[in-house]
């Protein structure tokens, strides 16, 4: 059986879901169909006779699709950043307009002032070169992993890119590595990166099909238990965004117990899993369980990771949520929620900056907690 190492999992004509290995494909360009009827129709009436050659030339259907999606995503990101980047230049090529693509600038990290403006193409080129150098020279695994972070983390402020900028960069990443054999670790990392980027840009349905393909691929290729937990964790995020809350909770419970067993309670991955699991418990209004879990794990996070660490902040935020979202919360619970969030918001502002979505989220939670407290406080 042929395995299509693809994220294009639907018939190009009728959009029937084909999974990873069913259906038919164009012998020249690998465009996928549910069967001969759709293939013939696409050729005769769908314009495939005109496009087939260019798709083949680009490196096949998957590469063609990735290149096209990349160009679209760059345009979306530059447009979204147009206001913020007006009058600035790229810190990599020093130009305002990219010399070749004519794309505009973006900034989607925690850089402030005049720092961190760049072209997605320049960021991508830099990541690609740095990573290739690490691979070619057989640098240590640690260096290889650090270099890989250039696909999702700013080298200046060391914070992750977010939103549409993150999304455009992950299309760049995917189009760079999709031609690798599926047994190559880098191929799976690129696919995972793409799922993250689509999720960052709120393209949930697209993210879901990438994540699901990734999970069945990982299982089929015999990935380690730890790697599969990573994929399940990402899939849960997507389920949650799609409001498939029970499925998200089930996965997160599984990931949390898997992490406890594999990594122990002090590992960052276990703490992240605990934070996710408690968020899902809150979604389903299972406040007592969420509270109990966080009372156990939050002290571990503060001790092991420190107060300024983003995950510690996130866990305190979730903990405050268990307090103020619960309709049976006591006055003391609400007061504790407000002080926790005030403290967390101050730290987030200092560490991540006021424009970071994380800080904005905590401040919004603080407003909600204060409102809940005002509504209840005796006059
Ligand atoms: Zn079809
Ligand atoms: Zn074709
Ligand atoms: Zn540039
Ligand atoms: Zn930055």
Short mmCIF file of C-alpha atoms and ligand atoms in Angstrom, two decimals:
data_model
loop_
_atom_site.label_atom_id
_atom_site.label_comp_id
_atom_site.label_asym_id
_atom_site.label_seq_id
_atom_site.Cartn_x
_atom_site.Cartn_y
_atom_site.Cartn_z
CA UNK A 1 0.00 0.00 0.00
CA UNK A 2 1.26 3.47 -0.90
CA UNK A 3 1.34 6.00 1.91
CA UNK A 4 0.82 9.52 0.68
CA UNK A 5 2.91 11.68 2.95
CA UNK A 6 0.55 14.53 2.52
CA UNK A 7 -1.60 17.08 4.11
CA UNK A 8 -3.77 17.21 1.00
CA UNK A 9 -6.12 14.50 2.18
CA UNK A 10 -9.16 15.28 0.04
CA UNK A 11 -10.22 14.64 -3.56
CA UNK A 12 -9.27 17.74 -5.56
CA UNK A 13 -12.69 17.76 -7.24
CA UNK A 14 -15.39 16.62 -4.80
CA UNK A 15 -13.48 17.07 -1.49
CA UNK A 16 -14.17 13.49 -0.35
CA UNK A 17 -11.88 12.69 2.58
CA UNK A 18 -9.21 10.24 1.41
CA UNK A 19 -7.12 9.82 4.55
CA UNK A 20 -3.50 8.94 4.03
CA UNK A 21 -3.69 6.14 1.54
CA UNK A 22 -6.92 5.67 -0.41
CA UNK A 23 -8.01 7.06 -3.80
CA UNK A 24 -6.15 7.71 -7.02
CA UNK A 25 -3.53 10.23 -8.01
CA UNK A 26 -2.44 11.97 -11.18
CA UNK A 27 0.53 10.03 -12.54
CA UNK A 28 2.39 13.20 -13.43
CA UNK A 29 1.76 15.68 -10.62
CA UNK A 30 0.31 13.53 -7.79
CA UNK A 31 -2.92 15.54 -7.44
CA UNK A 32 -5.30 13.27 -5.54
CA UNK A 33 -8.79 12.09 -6.51
CA UNK A 34 -11.42 9.78 -5.04
CA UNK A 35 -11.50 7.83 -8.31
CA UNK A 36 -11.17 7.91 -12.12
CA UNK A 37 -14.41 9.87 -12.66
CA UNK A 38 -13.22 12.90 -10.70
CA UNK A 39 -9.80 12.63 -12.31
CA UNK A 40 -11.24 12.67 -15.85
CA UNK A 41 -13.58 15.52 -15.02
CA UNK A 42 -10.74 17.56 -13.53
CA UNK A 43 -8.68 17.09 -16.68
CA UNK A 44 -11.46 17.84 -19.15
CA UNK A 45 -13.44 20.56 -17.37
CA UNK A 46 -11.54 21.53 -14.22
CA UNK A 47 -8.54 23.05 -15.99
CA UNK A 48 -6.12 20.39 -14.77
CA UNK A 49 -4.84 19.90 -18.35
CA UNK A 50 -3.51 23.48 -18.13
CA UNK A 51 -2.12 23.28 -14.59
CA UNK A 52 -0.72 19.74 -14.44
CA UNK A 53 2.63 20.74 -15.96
CA UNK A 54 3.24 23.67 -13.58
CA UNK A 55 2.27 21.53 -10.60
CA UNK A 56 4.71 18.82 -11.70
CA UNK A 57 7.38 21.45 -12.26
CA UNK A 58 6.85 22.89 -8.77
CA UNK A 59 7.56 19.43 -7.33
CA UNK A 60 4.11 17.86 -7.18
CA UNK A 61 0.69 18.67 -5.76
CA UNK A 62 1.80 18.97 -2.15
CA UNK A 63 4.70 21.31 -2.94
CA UNK A 64 2.56 23.38 -5.30
CA UNK A 65 -0.12 23.72 -2.65
CA UNK A 66 2.40 24.66 0.05
CA UNK A 67 4.04 27.32 -2.16
CA UNK A 68 0.67 28.83 -2.95
CA UNK A 69 -0.52 28.76 0.66
CA UNK A 70 2.78 30.30 1.73
CA UNK A 71 2.40 33.24 -0.64
CA UNK A 72 -1.18 33.80 0.54
CA UNK A 73 -0.20 33.57 4.21
CA UNK A 74 2.64 36.09 3.74
CA UNK A 75 0.21 38.55 2.15
CA UNK A 76 -2.26 38.10 5.02
CA UNK A 77 0.49 38.61 7.63
CA UNK A 78 1.96 41.71 5.94
CA UNK A 79 -1.53 43.19 5.61
CA UNK A 80 -2.32 42.55 9.29
CA UNK A 81 0.98 44.18 10.33
CA UNK A 82 0.78 47.12 7.89
CA UNK A 83 -0.14 49.68 10.55
CA UNK A 84 2.55 48.56 13.01
CA UNK A 85 5.32 48.33 10.39
CA UNK A 86 4.73 51.63 8.57
CA UNK A 87 7.99 53.50 7.87
CA UNK A 88 10.16 50.63 9.18
CA UNK A 89 12.78 48.41 7.54
CA UNK A 90 13.69 44.72 7.75
CA UNK A 91 16.42 44.01 10.30
CA UNK A 92 17.76 41.26 8.05
CA UNK A 93 17.85 42.78 4.53
CA UNK A 94 17.53 46.45 5.69
CA UNK A 95 14.84 47.19 3.07
CA UNK A 96 11.17 48.13 3.50
CA UNK A 97 10.00 46.10 0.50
CA UNK A 98 11.54 42.70 -0.14
CA UNK A 99 13.80 42.95 -3.21
CA UNK A 100 12.41 39.86 -4.89
CA UNK A 101 8.90 39.15 -3.61
CA UNK A 102 7.90 42.80 -2.93
CA UNK A 103 6.25 41.62 0.27
CA UNK A 104 5.70 44.02 3.18
CA UNK A 105 7.07 43.77 6.70
CA UNK A 106 5.72 41.86 9.69
CA UNK A 107 6.28 41.75 13.43
CA UNK A 108 4.59 39.12 15.54
CA UNK A 109 6.73 38.53 18.63
CA UNK A 110 7.49 40.54 21.75
CA UNK A 111 9.98 42.96 20.17
CA UNK A 112 9.20 46.56 20.98
CA UNK A 113 10.15 50.01 19.68
CA UNK A 114 11.94 49.82 16.34
CA UNK A 115 13.23 46.27 16.90
CA UNK A 116 12.14 43.07 15.21
CA UNK A 117 10.58 44.23 11.93
CA UNK A 118 11.28 41.74 9.15
CA UNK A 119 10.06 40.05 5.98
CA UNK A 120 8.65 36.57 6.44
CA UNK A 121 10.87 35.50 3.51
CA UNK A 122 13.97 36.86 5.27
CA UNK A 123 13.08 35.14 8.56
CA UNK A 124 12.45 31.91 6.65
CA UNK A 125 15.70 32.16 4.68
CA UNK A 126 17.61 32.73 7.90
CA UNK A 127 15.98 29.76 9.63
CA UNK A 128 16.62 27.54 6.63
CA UNK A 129 20.31 28.45 6.39
CA UNK A 130 20.99 28.16 10.13
CA UNK A 131 19.26 24.80 10.28
CA UNK A 132 20.98 23.44 7.15
CA UNK A 133 24.34 24.44 8.59
CA UNK A 134 23.62 22.58 11.84
CA UNK A 135 22.53 19.49 9.90
CA UNK A 136 25.45 19.50 7.45
CA UNK A 137 28.05 19.93 10.16
CA UNK A 138 26.47 17.29 12.40
CA UNK A 139 26.25 19.77 15.24
CA UNK A 140 24.92 18.51 18.56
CA UNK A 141 21.27 17.63 18.98
CA UNK A 142 20.95 20.58 21.34
CA UNK A 143 22.18 22.99 18.63
CA UNK A 144 19.96 21.39 16.00
CA UNK A 145 16.94 21.88 18.27
CA UNK A 146 17.93 25.46 19.02
CA UNK A 147 18.28 26.23 15.32
CA UNK A 148 14.90 24.65 14.62
CA UNK A 149 13.33 27.18 17.02
CA UNK A 150 14.10 29.90 14.44
CA UNK A 151 10.98 28.64 12.67
CA UNK A 152 8.77 29.72 15.56
CA UNK A 153 10.76 31.93 17.92
CA UNK A 154 12.24 35.40 17.38
CA UNK A 155 16.05 35.45 17.69
CA UNK A 156 15.97 38.98 19.14
CA UNK A 157 13.39 38.80 21.94
CA UNK A 158 13.38 34.99 22.21
CA UNK A 159 9.58 34.91 22.32
CA UNK A 160 7.41 32.81 20.04
CA UNK A 161 5.80 34.39 17.00
CA UNK A 162 2.04 34.50 17.23
CA UNK A 163 -1.06 34.80 15.03
CA UNK A 164 -0.80 35.18 11.26
CA UNK A 165 2.97 35.82 11.38
CA UNK A 166 3.52 32.44 13.04
CA UNK A 167 1.23 30.88 10.44
CA UNK A 168 3.12 32.34 7.45
CA UNK A 169 6.43 31.13 8.85
CA UNK A 170 5.14 27.61 9.36
CA UNK A 171 4.03 27.46 5.71
CA UNK A 172 7.61 28.47 4.85
CA UNK A 173 8.86 25.67 7.08
CA UNK A 174 6.50 23.09 5.60
CA UNK A 175 7.33 24.04 2.01
CA UNK A 176 11.04 23.78 2.85
CA UNK A 177 10.94 20.27 4.32
CA UNK A 178 7.87 18.51 2.90
CA UNK A 179 9.98 16.73 0.29
CA UNK A 180 11.92 14.81 2.95
CA UNK A 181 11.09 11.12 3.40
CA UNK A 182 8.35 10.62 5.97
CA UNK A 183 10.71 8.56 8.11
CA UNK A 184 12.90 11.65 8.50
CA UNK A 185 12.34 13.27 11.89
CA UNK A 186 12.50 16.72 10.25
CA UNK A 187 9.54 15.91 8.04
CA UNK A 188 7.39 15.18 11.10
CA UNK A 189 8.67 18.27 12.90
CA UNK A 190 7.70 20.43 9.91
CA UNK A 191 4.23 18.92 9.78
CA UNK A 192 3.80 19.57 13.49
CA UNK A 193 5.00 23.13 13.02
CA UNK A 194 2.40 23.67 10.31
CA UNK A 195 -0.38 22.42 12.58
CA UNK A 196 0.78 24.88 15.24
CA UNK A 197 0.84 27.77 12.76
CA UNK A 198 -2.65 27.07 11.41
CA UNK A 199 -3.87 26.93 14.97
CA UNK A 200 -2.17 30.26 15.76
CA UNK A 201 -4.03 31.85 12.86
CA UNK A 202 -7.35 30.34 14.06
CA UNK A 203 -7.66 28.12 10.97
CA UNK A 204 -9.02 25.26 13.07
CA UNK A 205 -10.48 22.99 10.40
CA UNK A 206 -7.20 23.09 8.48
CA UNK A 207 -5.23 22.50 11.67
CA UNK A 208 -7.46 19.51 12.50
CA UNK A 209 -6.79 17.73 9.22
CA UNK A 210 -3.04 18.28 9.62
CA UNK A 211 -3.09 17.05 13.24
CA UNK A 212 -5.16 13.97 12.43
CA UNK A 213 -2.89 13.06 9.51
CA UNK A 214 0.06 13.57 11.83
CA UNK A 215 -1.33 11.25 14.50
CA UNK A 216 -2.09 8.39 12.15
CA UNK A 217 1.29 8.92 10.49
CA UNK A 218 3.13 8.85 13.84
CA UNK A 219 1.39 5.64 14.87
CA UNK A 220 2.03 4.00 11.53
CA UNK A 221 5.71 4.89 11.61
CA UNK A 222 6.07 3.59 15.16
CA UNK A 223 6.89 6.91 16.84
CA UNK A 224 7.87 6.83 20.52
CA UNK A 225 5.21 7.09 23.23
CA UNK A 226 6.50 10.53 24.13
CA UNK A 227 6.23 11.79 20.54
CA UNK A 228 2.69 10.48 20.26
CA UNK A 229 1.76 12.34 23.47
CA UNK A 230 2.99 15.56 21.81
CA UNK A 231 0.75 14.95 18.80
CA UNK A 232 -2.23 14.10 21.04
CA UNK A 233 -1.63 17.22 23.07
CA UNK A 234 -1.73 19.37 19.92
CA UNK A 235 -4.80 17.58 18.64
CA UNK A 236 -6.56 18.31 21.94
CA UNK A 237 -5.88 22.04 21.51
CA UNK A 238 -7.58 21.91 18.13
CA UNK A 239 -10.56 19.91 19.43
CA UNK A 240 -10.98 22.47 22.15
CA UNK A 241 -10.95 25.38 19.74
CA UNK A 242 -13.57 23.55 17.67
CA UNK A 243 -15.67 23.20 20.86
CA UNK A 244 -15.32 19.41 20.82
CA UNK A 245 -14.74 19.63 24.56
CA UNK A 246 -15.31 16.02 25.63
CA UNK A 247 -12.83 14.75 23.06
CA UNK A 248 -10.33 17.39 24.20
CA UNK A 249 -10.73 16.42 27.86
CA UNK A 250 -10.32 12.72 27.17
CA UNK A 251 -7.10 13.31 25.25
CA UNK A 252 -5.72 15.68 27.85
CA UNK A 253 -6.36 13.28 30.69
CA UNK A 254 -4.52 10.64 28.70
CA UNK A 255 -1.60 12.99 27.99
CA UNK A 256 -1.33 14.08 31.62
CA UNK A 257 -1.19 10.54 33.00
CA UNK A 258 1.22 9.56 30.22
CA UNK A 259 3.53 12.44 31.13
CA UNK A 260 3.41 11.67 34.86
CA UNK A 261 4.44 8.12 34.09
CA UNK A 262 7.14 8.94 31.50
CA UNK A 263 8.62 12.19 32.83
CA UNK A 264 7.63 12.55 36.51
CA UNK A 265 5.79 15.48 38.11
CA UNK A 266 8.65 17.99 37.99
CA UNK A 267 9.13 17.94 34.22
CA UNK A 268 7.93 20.97 32.28
CA UNK A 269 6.01 18.70 29.90
CA UNK A 270 4.09 17.19 32.81
CA UNK A 271 3.32 20.64 34.21
CA UNK A 272 2.12 21.80 30.80
CA UNK A 273 -0.10 18.72 30.56
CA UNK A 274 -1.51 19.46 34.03
CA UNK A 275 -2.26 23.03 33.00
CA UNK A 276 -4.05 21.87 29.84
CA UNK A 277 -5.97 19.17 31.65
CA UNK A 278 -7.23 21.64 34.25
CA UNK A 279 -8.35 24.09 31.52
CA UNK A 280 -10.39 21.32 29.96
CA UNK A 281 -11.90 20.44 33.35
CA UNK A 282 -12.99 24.09 33.70
CA UNK A 283 -14.53 23.98 30.19
CA UNK A 284 -16.79 21.21 31.43
CA UNK A 285 -17.42 22.97 34.75
CA UNK A 286 -15.59 20.33 36.76
CA UNK A 287 -14.13 23.02 39.03
CA UNK A 288 -13.34 20.92 42.11
CA UNK A 289 -11.19 18.50 40.12
CA UNK A 290 -9.40 21.40 38.39
CA UNK A 291 -8.75 23.15 41.69
CA UNK A 292 -7.40 20.00 43.33
CA UNK A 293 -5.06 19.34 40.40
CA UNK A 294 -3.68 22.89 40.36
CA UNK A 295 -3.24 23.06 44.14
CA UNK A 296 -1.04 20.02 43.74
CA UNK A 297 0.91 21.11 40.62
CA UNK A 298 1.19 24.91 40.93
CA UNK A 299 3.65 24.80 43.86
CA UNK A 300 5.78 22.41 41.79
CA UNK A 301 5.80 24.86 38.84
CA UNK A 302 6.75 27.83 41.05
CA UNK A 303 9.59 25.87 42.60
CA UNK A 304 10.94 24.21 39.45
CA UNK A 305 10.30 26.86 36.76
CA UNK A 306 10.18 30.08 38.78
CA UNK A 307 7.66 32.93 39.05
CA UNK A 308 8.52 34.67 35.75
CA UNK A 309 8.12 31.60 33.60
CA UNK A 310 5.24 31.74 31.11
CA UNK A 311 3.90 28.34 32.17
CA UNK A 312 3.85 29.34 35.84
CA UNK A 313 1.92 32.47 34.88
CA UNK A 314 -0.46 30.41 32.79
CA UNK A 315 -1.11 27.96 35.62
CA UNK A 316 -1.83 30.78 38.05
CA UNK A 317 -4.19 32.26 35.49
CA UNK A 318 -6.03 28.94 35.12
CA UNK A 319 -6.12 28.57 38.90
CA UNK A 320 -7.75 32.01 39.23
CA UNK A 321 -10.25 30.90 36.60
CA UNK A 322 -11.29 27.87 38.66
CA UNK A 323 -12.03 30.33 41.48
CA UNK A 324 -14.04 33.03 39.72
CA UNK A 325 -15.82 30.97 37.05
CA UNK A 326 -17.38 28.63 39.60
CA UNK A 327 -20.86 29.95 40.44
CA UNK A 328 -20.58 28.47 43.92
CA UNK A 329 -17.35 30.39 44.65
CA UNK A 330 -17.11 32.01 48.10
CA UNK A 331 -16.18 35.66 48.64
CA UNK A 332 -12.72 34.53 49.72
CA UNK A 333 -12.34 32.54 46.49
CA UNK A 334 -13.13 35.65 44.45
CA UNK A 335 -10.70 37.80 46.44
CA UNK A 336 -8.01 35.20 45.95
CA UNK A 337 -8.75 35.16 42.19
CA UNK A 338 -8.36 38.95 41.96
CA UNK A 339 -5.06 39.12 43.90
CA UNK A 340 -3.66 36.18 41.95
CA UNK A 341 -4.50 37.84 38.62
CA UNK A 342 -3.25 41.29 39.69
CA UNK A 343 0.07 39.76 40.56
CA UNK A 344 0.19 37.63 37.40
CA UNK A 345 -0.76 40.56 35.14
CA UNK A 346 2.05 42.69 36.60
CA UNK A 347 4.60 39.95 35.97
CA UNK A 348 3.31 39.24 32.45
CA UNK A 349 3.47 42.93 31.54
CA UNK A 350 7.07 43.13 32.72
CA UNK A 351 8.25 39.85 31.16
CA UNK A 352 6.24 39.61 27.92
CA UNK A 353 5.13 43.20 27.31
CA UNK A 354 1.67 44.76 27.20
CA UNK A 355 1.02 43.96 23.53
CA UNK A 356 1.48 40.21 23.97
CA UNK A 357 -1.80 38.29 23.65
CA UNK A 358 -0.99 36.39 26.83
CA UNK A 359 -0.82 39.62 28.85
CA UNK A 360 -4.02 40.87 27.25
CA UNK A 361 -5.72 37.57 28.17
CA UNK A 362 -4.71 37.81 31.81
CA UNK A 363 -5.87 41.43 32.00
CA UNK A 364 -9.21 40.45 30.53
CA UNK A 365 -9.53 37.67 33.12
CA UNK A 366 -8.69 40.21 35.83
CA UNK A 367 -11.55 42.44 34.69
CA UNK A 368 -13.92 39.46 34.82
CA UNK A 369 -12.75 38.44 38.28
CA UNK A 370 -13.14 42.01 39.57
CA UNK A 371 -16.65 42.20 38.12
CA UNK A 372 -17.56 38.90 39.78
CA UNK A 373 -16.21 40.20 43.09
CA UNK A 374 -18.05 43.54 42.81
CA UNK A 375 -21.29 41.76 42.10
CA UNK A 376 -20.94 39.72 45.27
CA UNK A 377 -19.24 42.04 47.76
CA UNK A 378 -21.51 43.28 50.58
CA UNK A 379 -22.14 47.04 50.28
ZN1 LIG B 1 -13.87 13.06 -6.06
ZN1 LIG B 2 -1.64 16.28 -12.85
ZN1 LIG B 3 13.99 41.50 4.59
ZN1 LIG B 4 11.13 39.59 18.67
#
